[in-house]
Amino acid sequence: MKILKEIKVPTGEIYTAKGDKGVLEFLTVADYGKDANIKADFLGITRELNGVPNGKPMPLTEKWVITISTQYGCSMNCKFCDVPKVGPGRNVTLNDLRHEITTALGMHLEVNHTKRLNVHYARMGEPTWNEAVIEHARFFLRVDIVPYIGNSLVHPVVSTMLPKHNCNLYDFIHKWVRVKNTDYNGNAGLQFSINSTDDAQREYLFSGNALPLRDIAELADTLETPHGRKYTLNFALADDSIIDGKVLASMFDPRKFMCKITPLHRTNSCEANHIQTSGGYDSFVPYKKVEEDLKANGFDVIVFVPSYYEDNGLITCGNAILSGKKPTSSYKEVVF
């Protein structure tokens, strides 16, 4: 895979590269660590997050995150995401998936082992459209990292908005659960991007392309009990988000599902559609009521807040260099 461009930002690098069907995008990022950017009472991290300082992330030997694209662009047209601006969602190949990982690892040959490599199928595209994601995680990911970081622990994560027009969605989710529970013995993640418990609001946010919440709950009921971390219901919290813990608990079993709350990242699409988390990068106030409501209804809750470095560096979800946006943090661009 030929890298076309590397954009170095304070917490990592974003790459564009020539794939089998065109130009795609992936990134590598270092993490601040859970003691810096999450609140999770069930993990004993109970202090409120009143902003996350722009600091020095942990070395990649402690934790390394690689976020790869599963499609060239995306057709889901979520109101808060810039990836649809890149073009319609065409599946990347298995060869692309493999080379996104090895190319990213090959850019840091000084690292020969890490305590944890997170692989997120989440840069561009809706992963459940692409069956190659399952094949990649099952048969190739762990093999492909060995020449670079040996037997390091690898933790793959699928995040999906659950497209209602995907006739293979049910089958994909069940296959991924087997990947999580059996192939990785719990060391893999599954995240449902929910964002609201109100179907009218969800219809707007996901441009009518996501399953209704009741249908997602029916799918959730068929999933076996997770090994390792619970399945995640993710809420990118906007100012007017409707998130009702009682409604959520009536549909999703808190013994199987946990909740994650994040701010909406400041993409061009969010700005154009006037969707934001006012004060979400500086104060815990926007999250407090929702967190308490979800906990009161039995859910384990993680509140995750990135730093301005991370969001301005376009490392965060919903961004895409290929959409034409440039970082507003300091950055260095290298053209190959």
Tab-separated table of C-alpha atoms in Angstrom:
chain	number	residue	atom	x	y	z
A	1	MET	CA	0.000	0.000	0.000
A	2	LYS	CA	1.477	3.331	-1.054
A	3	ILE	CA	1.095	6.172	1.430
A	4	LEU	CA	0.155	9.390	-0.338
A	5	LYS	CA	0.129	11.776	2.613
A	6	GLU	CA	0.941	11.755	6.326
A	7	ILE	CA	-0.482	14.443	8.579
A	8	LYS	CA	1.272	14.542	11.935
A	9	VAL	CA	-0.860	15.992	14.734
A	10	PRO	CA	-0.101	16.267	18.460
A	11	THR	CA	-1.470	12.821	19.360
A	12	GLY	CA	-0.783	10.777	16.241
A	13	GLU	CA	-0.740	10.579	12.465
A	14	ILE	CA	-3.443	10.486	9.804
A	15	TYR	CA	-2.597	8.742	6.541
A	16	THR	CA	-4.110	8.756	3.087
A	17	ALA	CA	-3.023	5.902	0.866
A	18	LYS	CA	-3.700	4.195	-2.445
A	19	GLY	CA	-5.942	1.193	-1.881
A	20	ASP	CA	-7.222	-1.412	-4.306
A	21	LYS	CA	-10.168	0.748	-5.399
A	22	GLY	CA	-8.964	4.293	-4.808
A	23	VAL	CA	-7.758	6.515	-1.973
A	24	LEU	CA	-8.581	5.640	1.618
A	25	GLU	CA	-7.702	6.976	5.048
A	26	PHE	CA	-6.540	5.523	8.361
A	27	LEU	CA	-4.751	6.753	11.445
A	28	THR	CA	-2.589	5.840	14.374
A	29	VAL	CA	-2.959	7.526	17.743
A	30	ALA	CA	-1.506	7.398	21.230
A	31	ASP	CA	-3.838	7.449	24.224
A	32	TYR	CA	-3.802	9.663	27.307
A	33	GLY	CA	-4.922	6.732	29.450
A	34	LYS	CA	-8.126	6.090	31.350
A	35	ASP	CA	-7.004	8.122	34.348
A	36	ALA	CA	-6.904	11.226	32.122
A	37	ASN	CA	-9.948	11.151	29.875
A	38	ILE	CA	-12.710	8.940	31.287
A	39	LYS	CA	-15.065	8.894	34.240
A	40	ALA	CA	-16.360	5.434	35.097
A	41	ASP	CA	-17.680	4.881	38.595
A	42	PHE	CA	-17.861	1.110	38.100
A	43	LEU	CA	-14.112	1.111	37.417
A	44	GLY	CA	-13.410	3.268	40.462
A	45	ILE	CA	-12.666	6.386	38.381
A	46	THR	CA	-15.104	8.751	40.026
A	47	ARG	CA	-13.767	12.284	39.621
A	48	GLU	CA	-15.661	14.583	37.275
A	49	LEU	CA	-14.018	15.484	33.975
A	50	ASN	CA	-13.894	19.254	33.669
A	51	GLY	CA	-11.954	19.223	30.442
A	52	VAL	CA	-8.986	17.077	29.441
A	53	PRO	CA	-5.698	19.002	29.261
A	54	ASN	CA	-3.646	19.031	26.098
A	55	GLY	CA	-0.873	16.840	27.367
A	56	LYS	CA	1.654	14.265	26.320
A	57	PRO	CA	0.018	10.910	25.546
A	58	MET	CA	1.305	7.594	26.787
A	59	PRO	CA	4.013	5.913	24.705
A	60	LEU	CA	2.785	3.497	22.054
A	61	THR	CA	4.370	0.694	24.057
A	62	GLU	CA	1.645	1.245	26.676
A	63	LYS	CA	-1.350	1.582	24.357
A	64	TRP	CA	-1.623	1.998	20.626
A	65	VAL	CA	-4.817	2.755	18.710
A	66	ILE	CA	-5.088	2.203	14.958
A	67	THR	CA	-8.338	3.283	13.304
A	68	ILE	CA	-8.930	1.941	9.813
A	69	SER	CA	-11.497	2.431	7.068
A	70	THR	CA	-13.885	-0.342	6.072
A	71	GLN	CA	-15.267	1.596	3.100
A	72	TYR	CA	-14.181	4.281	0.675
A	73	GLY	CA	-16.491	7.040	1.927
A	74	CYS	CA	-19.918	6.262	3.394
A	75	SER	CA	-23.540	6.309	2.249
A	76	MET	CA	-25.236	6.538	5.659
A	77	ASN	CA	-25.310	10.371	5.681
A	78	CYS	CA	-25.337	10.771	9.455
A	79	LYS	CA	-25.905	14.445	10.219
A	80	PHE	CA	-22.825	14.716	12.452
A	81	CYS	CA	-20.231	13.016	10.225
A	82	ASP	CA	-18.003	14.367	7.453
A	83	VAL	CA	-17.184	10.997	5.871
A	84	PRO	CA	-20.177	11.052	3.454
A	85	LYS	CA	-18.560	14.137	1.897
A	86	VAL	CA	-15.772	11.835	0.667
A	87	GLY	CA	-18.214	9.862	-1.488
A	88	PRO	CA	-20.537	6.851	-1.384
A	89	GLY	CA	-19.640	3.819	0.689
A	90	ARG	CA	-17.779	1.239	-1.392
A	91	ASN	CA	-16.286	-1.665	0.522
A	92	VAL	CA	-12.537	-1.837	0.937
A	93	THR	CA	-10.986	-5.200	0.159
A	94	LEU	CA	-9.531	-7.699	2.604
A	95	ASN	CA	-6.156	-6.759	1.152
A	96	ASP	CA	-6.873	-3.110	2.013
A	97	LEU	CA	-7.756	-3.973	5.614
A	98	ARG	CA	-4.565	-5.956	6.054
A	99	HIS	CA	-2.393	-3.245	4.533
A	100	GLU	CA	-3.956	-0.424	6.536
A	101	ILE	CA	-2.779	-2.206	9.704
A	102	THR	CA	0.680	-3.220	8.516
A	103	THR	CA	1.336	0.177	6.928
A	104	ALA	CA	0.457	1.959	10.164
A	105	LEU	CA	2.612	-0.432	12.200
A	106	GLY	CA	5.447	-0.036	9.709
A	107	MET	CA	5.572	3.701	10.302
A	108	HIS	CA	6.703	3.053	13.894
A	109	LEU	CA	9.355	0.394	13.581
A	110	GLU	CA	10.902	1.681	16.815
A	111	VAL	CA	8.007	-0.045	18.629
A	112	ASN	CA	8.315	-3.833	18.755
A	113	HIS	CA	5.736	-4.537	21.459
A	114	THR	CA	2.761	-2.848	23.070
A	115	LYS	CA	0.707	-3.777	26.088
A	116	ARG	CA	-2.468	-3.196	24.078
A	117	LEU	CA	-3.239	-2.535	20.429
A	118	ASN	CA	-6.785	-1.334	19.816
A	119	VAL	CA	-7.953	-1.699	16.220
A	120	HIS	CA	-11.072	0.332	15.460
A	121	TYR	CA	-12.967	-0.381	12.250
A	122	ALA	CA	-14.264	3.170	12.380
A	123	ARG	CA	-12.477	5.770	10.252
A	124	MET	CA	-14.512	5.748	7.048
A	125	GLY	CA	-17.582	3.637	6.334
A	126	GLU	CA	-20.199	1.509	8.083
A	127	PRO	CA	-18.407	-1.772	8.864
A	128	THR	CA	-21.458	-4.064	8.830
A	129	TRP	CA	-21.735	-3.676	5.059
A	130	ASN	CA	-18.320	-5.294	4.633
A	131	GLU	CA	-18.053	-9.019	5.339
A	132	ALA	CA	-14.268	-8.779	4.931
A	133	VAL	CA	-14.148	-7.173	8.397
A	134	ILE	CA	-15.117	-10.517	9.959
A	135	GLU	CA	-12.575	-12.445	7.904
A	136	HIS	CA	-9.859	-9.918	8.693
A	137	ALA	CA	-10.365	-10.057	12.454
A	138	ARG	CA	-10.702	-13.834	12.581
A	139	PHE	CA	-7.898	-14.997	10.340
A	140	PHE	CA	-5.425	-12.218	9.569
A	141	LEU	CA	-5.185	-9.442	12.170
A	142	ARG	CA	-3.288	-11.360	14.832
A	143	VAL	CA	-1.017	-12.972	12.256
A	144	ASP	CA	-0.212	-9.726	10.464
A	145	ILE	CA	0.921	-7.842	13.570
A	146	VAL	CA	3.499	-10.448	14.635
A	147	PRO	CA	6.384	-9.218	12.434
A	148	TYR	CA	5.946	-5.739	13.911
A	149	ILE	CA	4.875	-6.097	17.554
A	150	GLY	CA	5.130	-9.821	18.222
A	151	ASN	CA	2.511	-11.371	20.477
A	152	SER	CA	1.122	-8.056	21.722
A	153	LEU	CA	-2.482	-8.086	22.898
A	154	VAL	CA	-4.783	-6.896	20.110
A	155	HIS	CA	-8.340	-5.720	20.763
A	156	PRO	CA	-10.492	-5.168	17.640
A	157	VAL	CA	-13.654	-3.061	17.904
A	158	VAL	CA	-16.635	-2.728	15.561
A	159	SER	CA	-18.785	0.367	15.950
A	160	THR	CA	-22.050	0.417	13.991
A	161	MET	CA	-25.071	2.688	13.552
A	162	LEU	CA	-27.074	-0.445	12.551
A	163	PRO	CA	-28.281	0.376	9.025
A	164	LYS	CA	-31.858	-0.738	8.525
A	165	HIS	CA	-31.454	-1.482	4.814
A	166	ASN	CA	-28.624	-3.978	5.383
A	167	CYS	CA	-30.230	-7.391	4.932
A	168	ASN	CA	-27.063	-9.025	6.295
A	169	LEU	CA	-26.924	-6.928	9.468
A	170	TYR	CA	-28.292	-9.612	11.806
A	171	ASP	CA	-25.846	-12.173	10.437
A	172	PHE	CA	-22.873	-9.755	10.665
A	173	ILE	CA	-23.591	-8.837	14.299
A	174	HIS	CA	-23.907	-12.470	15.333
A	175	LYS	CA	-20.679	-13.356	13.553
A	176	TRP	CA	-18.910	-10.461	15.278
A	177	VAL	CA	-20.199	-11.607	18.655
A	178	ARG	CA	-18.591	-14.985	17.954
A	179	VAL	CA	-15.374	-13.163	17.050
A	180	LYS	CA	-15.551	-11.272	20.358
A	181	ASN	CA	-16.569	-14.125	22.617
A	182	THR	CA	-14.814	-17.090	20.999
A	183	ASP	CA	-12.001	-16.062	18.653
A	184	TYR	CA	-10.756	-13.306	20.992
A	185	ASN	CA	-12.047	-14.794	24.248
A	186	GLY	CA	-13.734	-11.501	25.155
A	187	ASN	CA	-10.874	-9.285	23.994
A	188	ALA	CA	-12.858	-7.488	21.305
A	189	GLY	CA	-15.541	-4.814	21.345
A	190	LEU	CA	-18.982	-4.211	19.876
A	191	GLN	CA	-20.496	-0.737	20.021
A	192	PHE	CA	-23.963	0.363	18.915
A	193	SER	CA	-24.093	4.083	18.091
A	194	ILE	CA	-27.504	5.052	19.503
A	195	ASN	CA	-27.201	8.796	20.343
A	196	SER	CA	-30.842	9.155	21.471
A	197	THR	CA	-33.682	7.085	22.903
A	198	ASP	CA	-36.187	9.074	20.842
A	199	ASP	CA	-36.884	7.539	17.435
A	200	ALA	CA	-37.831	10.836	15.797
A	201	GLN	CA	-34.539	12.344	16.901
A	202	ARG	CA	-32.661	9.256	15.750
A	203	GLU	CA	-34.454	9.409	12.393
A	204	TYR	CA	-33.052	12.911	11.912
A	205	LEU	CA	-29.523	12.237	13.191
A	206	PHE	CA	-29.062	9.106	11.077
A	207	SER	CA	-30.957	10.470	8.058
A	208	GLY	CA	-33.522	7.683	8.246
A	209	ASN	CA	-30.883	4.998	7.667
A	210	ALA	CA	-30.674	3.405	11.151
A	211	LEU	CA	-32.902	0.733	12.623
A	212	PRO	CA	-35.572	1.950	15.067
A	213	LEU	CA	-34.511	1.457	18.667
A	214	ARG	CA	-37.098	-1.289	19.269
A	215	ASP	CA	-35.669	-3.317	16.365
A	216	ILE	CA	-32.149	-2.867	17.742
A	217	ALA	CA	-33.394	-4.087	21.125
A	218	GLU	CA	-34.906	-7.196	19.519
A	219	LEU	CA	-31.549	-7.927	17.901
A	220	ALA	CA	-29.799	-7.296	21.224
A	221	ASP	CA	-32.029	-9.857	22.947
A	222	THR	CA	-30.683	-12.570	20.635
A	223	LEU	CA	-27.031	-11.899	21.508
A	224	GLU	CA	-25.317	-14.214	23.923
A	225	THR	CA	-23.890	-12.856	27.150
A	226	PRO	CA	-20.656	-11.031	26.334
A	227	HIS	CA	-17.299	-12.371	27.413
A	228	GLY	CA	-15.033	-9.644	28.734
A	229	ARG	CA	-16.350	-6.100	28.495
A	230	LYS	CA	-20.068	-5.694	27.939
A	231	TYR	CA	-21.492	-4.553	24.613
A	232	THR	CA	-21.628	-0.753	24.426
A	233	LEU	CA	-24.491	1.627	23.728
A	234	ASN	CA	-22.809	4.849	22.624
A	235	PHE	CA	-24.339	8.308	22.989
A	236	ALA	CA	-22.646	11.243	21.273
A	237	LEU	CA	-24.371	13.843	23.395
A	238	ALA	CA	-25.856	16.929	21.721
A	239	ASP	CA	-27.459	19.858	23.510
A	240	ASP	CA	-30.980	18.621	22.768
A	241	SER	CA	-30.335	14.875	23.017
A	242	ILE	CA	-33.205	12.855	24.473
A	243	ILE	CA	-31.679	10.074	26.563
A	244	ASP	CA	-34.082	8.329	28.939
A	245	GLY	CA	-32.483	5.707	31.153
A	246	LYS	CA	-35.809	4.072	32.013
A	247	VAL	CA	-36.710	3.679	28.342
A	248	LEU	CA	-33.264	2.289	27.596
A	249	ALA	CA	-33.381	-0.222	30.465
A	250	SER	CA	-36.803	-1.440	29.312
A	251	MET	CA	-35.206	-2.501	26.013
A	252	PHE	CA	-31.570	-3.356	26.771
A	253	ASP	CA	-30.327	-5.618	29.572
A	254	PRO	CA	-27.808	-3.741	31.760
A	255	ARG	CA	-26.198	-7.111	32.485
A	256	LYS	CA	-25.205	-7.310	28.800
A	257	PHE	CA	-24.896	-3.636	27.839
A	258	MET	CA	-22.992	-0.692	29.247
A	259	CYS	CA	-23.317	2.947	28.139
A	260	LYS	CA	-20.713	5.355	26.873
A	261	ILE	CA	-21.226	9.113	26.636
A	262	THR	CA	-19.012	11.381	24.537
A	263	PRO	CA	-19.265	14.921	23.216
A	264	LEU	CA	-20.140	15.377	19.575
A	265	HIS	CA	-16.952	16.066	17.698
A	266	ARG	CA	-16.816	19.394	15.941
A	267	THR	CA	-17.047	18.298	12.341
A	268	ASN	CA	-18.092	20.487	9.438
A	269	SER	CA	-21.361	18.554	9.311
A	270	CYS	CA	-22.087	19.270	12.978
A	271	GLU	CA	-21.460	22.960	12.390
A	272	ALA	CA	-23.639	23.041	9.267
A	273	ASN	CA	-26.479	21.224	11.038
A	274	HIS	CA	-26.110	23.188	14.302
A	275	ILE	CA	-25.444	20.064	16.381
A	276	GLN	CA	-23.078	20.543	19.311
A	277	THR	CA	-22.255	19.673	22.903
A	278	SER	CA	-21.997	23.133	24.448
A	279	GLY	CA	-19.258	23.162	27.065
A	280	GLY	CA	-18.596	19.452	26.588
A	281	TYR	CA	-14.833	19.879	26.267
A	282	ASP	CA	-14.505	22.103	29.339
A	283	SER	CA	-17.082	21.029	31.918
A	284	PHE	CA	-18.745	17.883	33.241
A	285	VAL	CA	-22.077	19.706	33.471
A	286	PRO	CA	-23.435	18.502	30.075
A	287	TYR	CA	-22.916	14.854	31.053
A	288	LYS	CA	-23.903	14.820	34.723
A	289	LYS	CA	-27.681	14.421	34.476
A	290	VAL	CA	-27.548	11.790	31.726
A	291	GLU	CA	-24.842	9.808	33.520
A	292	GLU	CA	-26.812	9.798	36.783
A	293	ASP	CA	-30.016	8.746	35.008
A	294	LEU	CA	-28.346	5.847	33.217
A	295	LYS	CA	-26.612	4.673	36.411
A	296	ALA	CA	-29.914	4.895	38.320
A	297	ASN	CA	-31.413	2.521	35.770
A	298	GLY	CA	-28.721	-0.094	36.266
A	299	PHE	CA	-26.153	0.696	33.573
A	300	ASP	CA	-22.411	0.879	33.937
A	301	VAL	CA	-21.460	4.225	32.379
A	302	ILE	CA	-18.249	5.536	30.840
A	303	VAL	CA	-17.970	9.239	30.074
A	304	PHE	CA	-15.168	9.803	27.579
A	305	VAL	CA	-13.931	13.303	26.756
A	306	PRO	CA	-11.098	13.985	24.307
A	307	SER	CA	-8.730	16.919	24.563
A	308	TYR	CA	-8.819	19.858	22.183
A	309	TYR	CA	-5.595	18.462	20.694
A	310	GLU	CA	-7.428	15.278	19.735
A	311	ASP	CA	-10.507	16.938	18.300
A	312	ASN	CA	-8.690	19.796	16.566
A	313	GLY	CA	-6.226	17.248	15.205
A	314	LEU	CA	-9.146	15.417	13.512
A	315	ILE	CA	-8.184	12.151	15.197
A	316	THR	CA	-11.731	11.816	16.534
A	317	CYS	CA	-14.594	9.944	14.851
A	318	GLY	CA	-16.653	11.634	12.167
A	319	ASN	CA	-13.701	13.467	10.681
A	320	ALA	CA	-11.962	12.779	7.383
A	321	ILE	CA	-9.010	14.509	5.795
A	322	LEU	CA	-10.342	13.307	2.440
A	323	SER	CA	-13.469	15.424	3.005
A	324	GLY	CA	-11.265	18.489	2.603
A	325	LYS	CA	-10.971	19.492	6.260
A	326	LYS	CA	-7.594	20.403	7.747
A	327	PRO	CA	-6.552	20.182	11.404
A	328	THR	CA	-6.883	23.353	13.452
A	329	SER	CA	-4.224	22.156	15.886
A	330	SER	CA	-0.572	22.374	14.964
A	331	TYR	CA	0.269	19.816	12.285
A	332	LYS	CA	2.873	18.837	9.781
A	333	GLU	CA	1.967	17.494	6.353
A	334	VAL	CA	4.297	15.146	4.495
A	335	VAL	CA	3.547	14.217	0.871
A	336	PHE	CA	5.120	11.013	-0.420
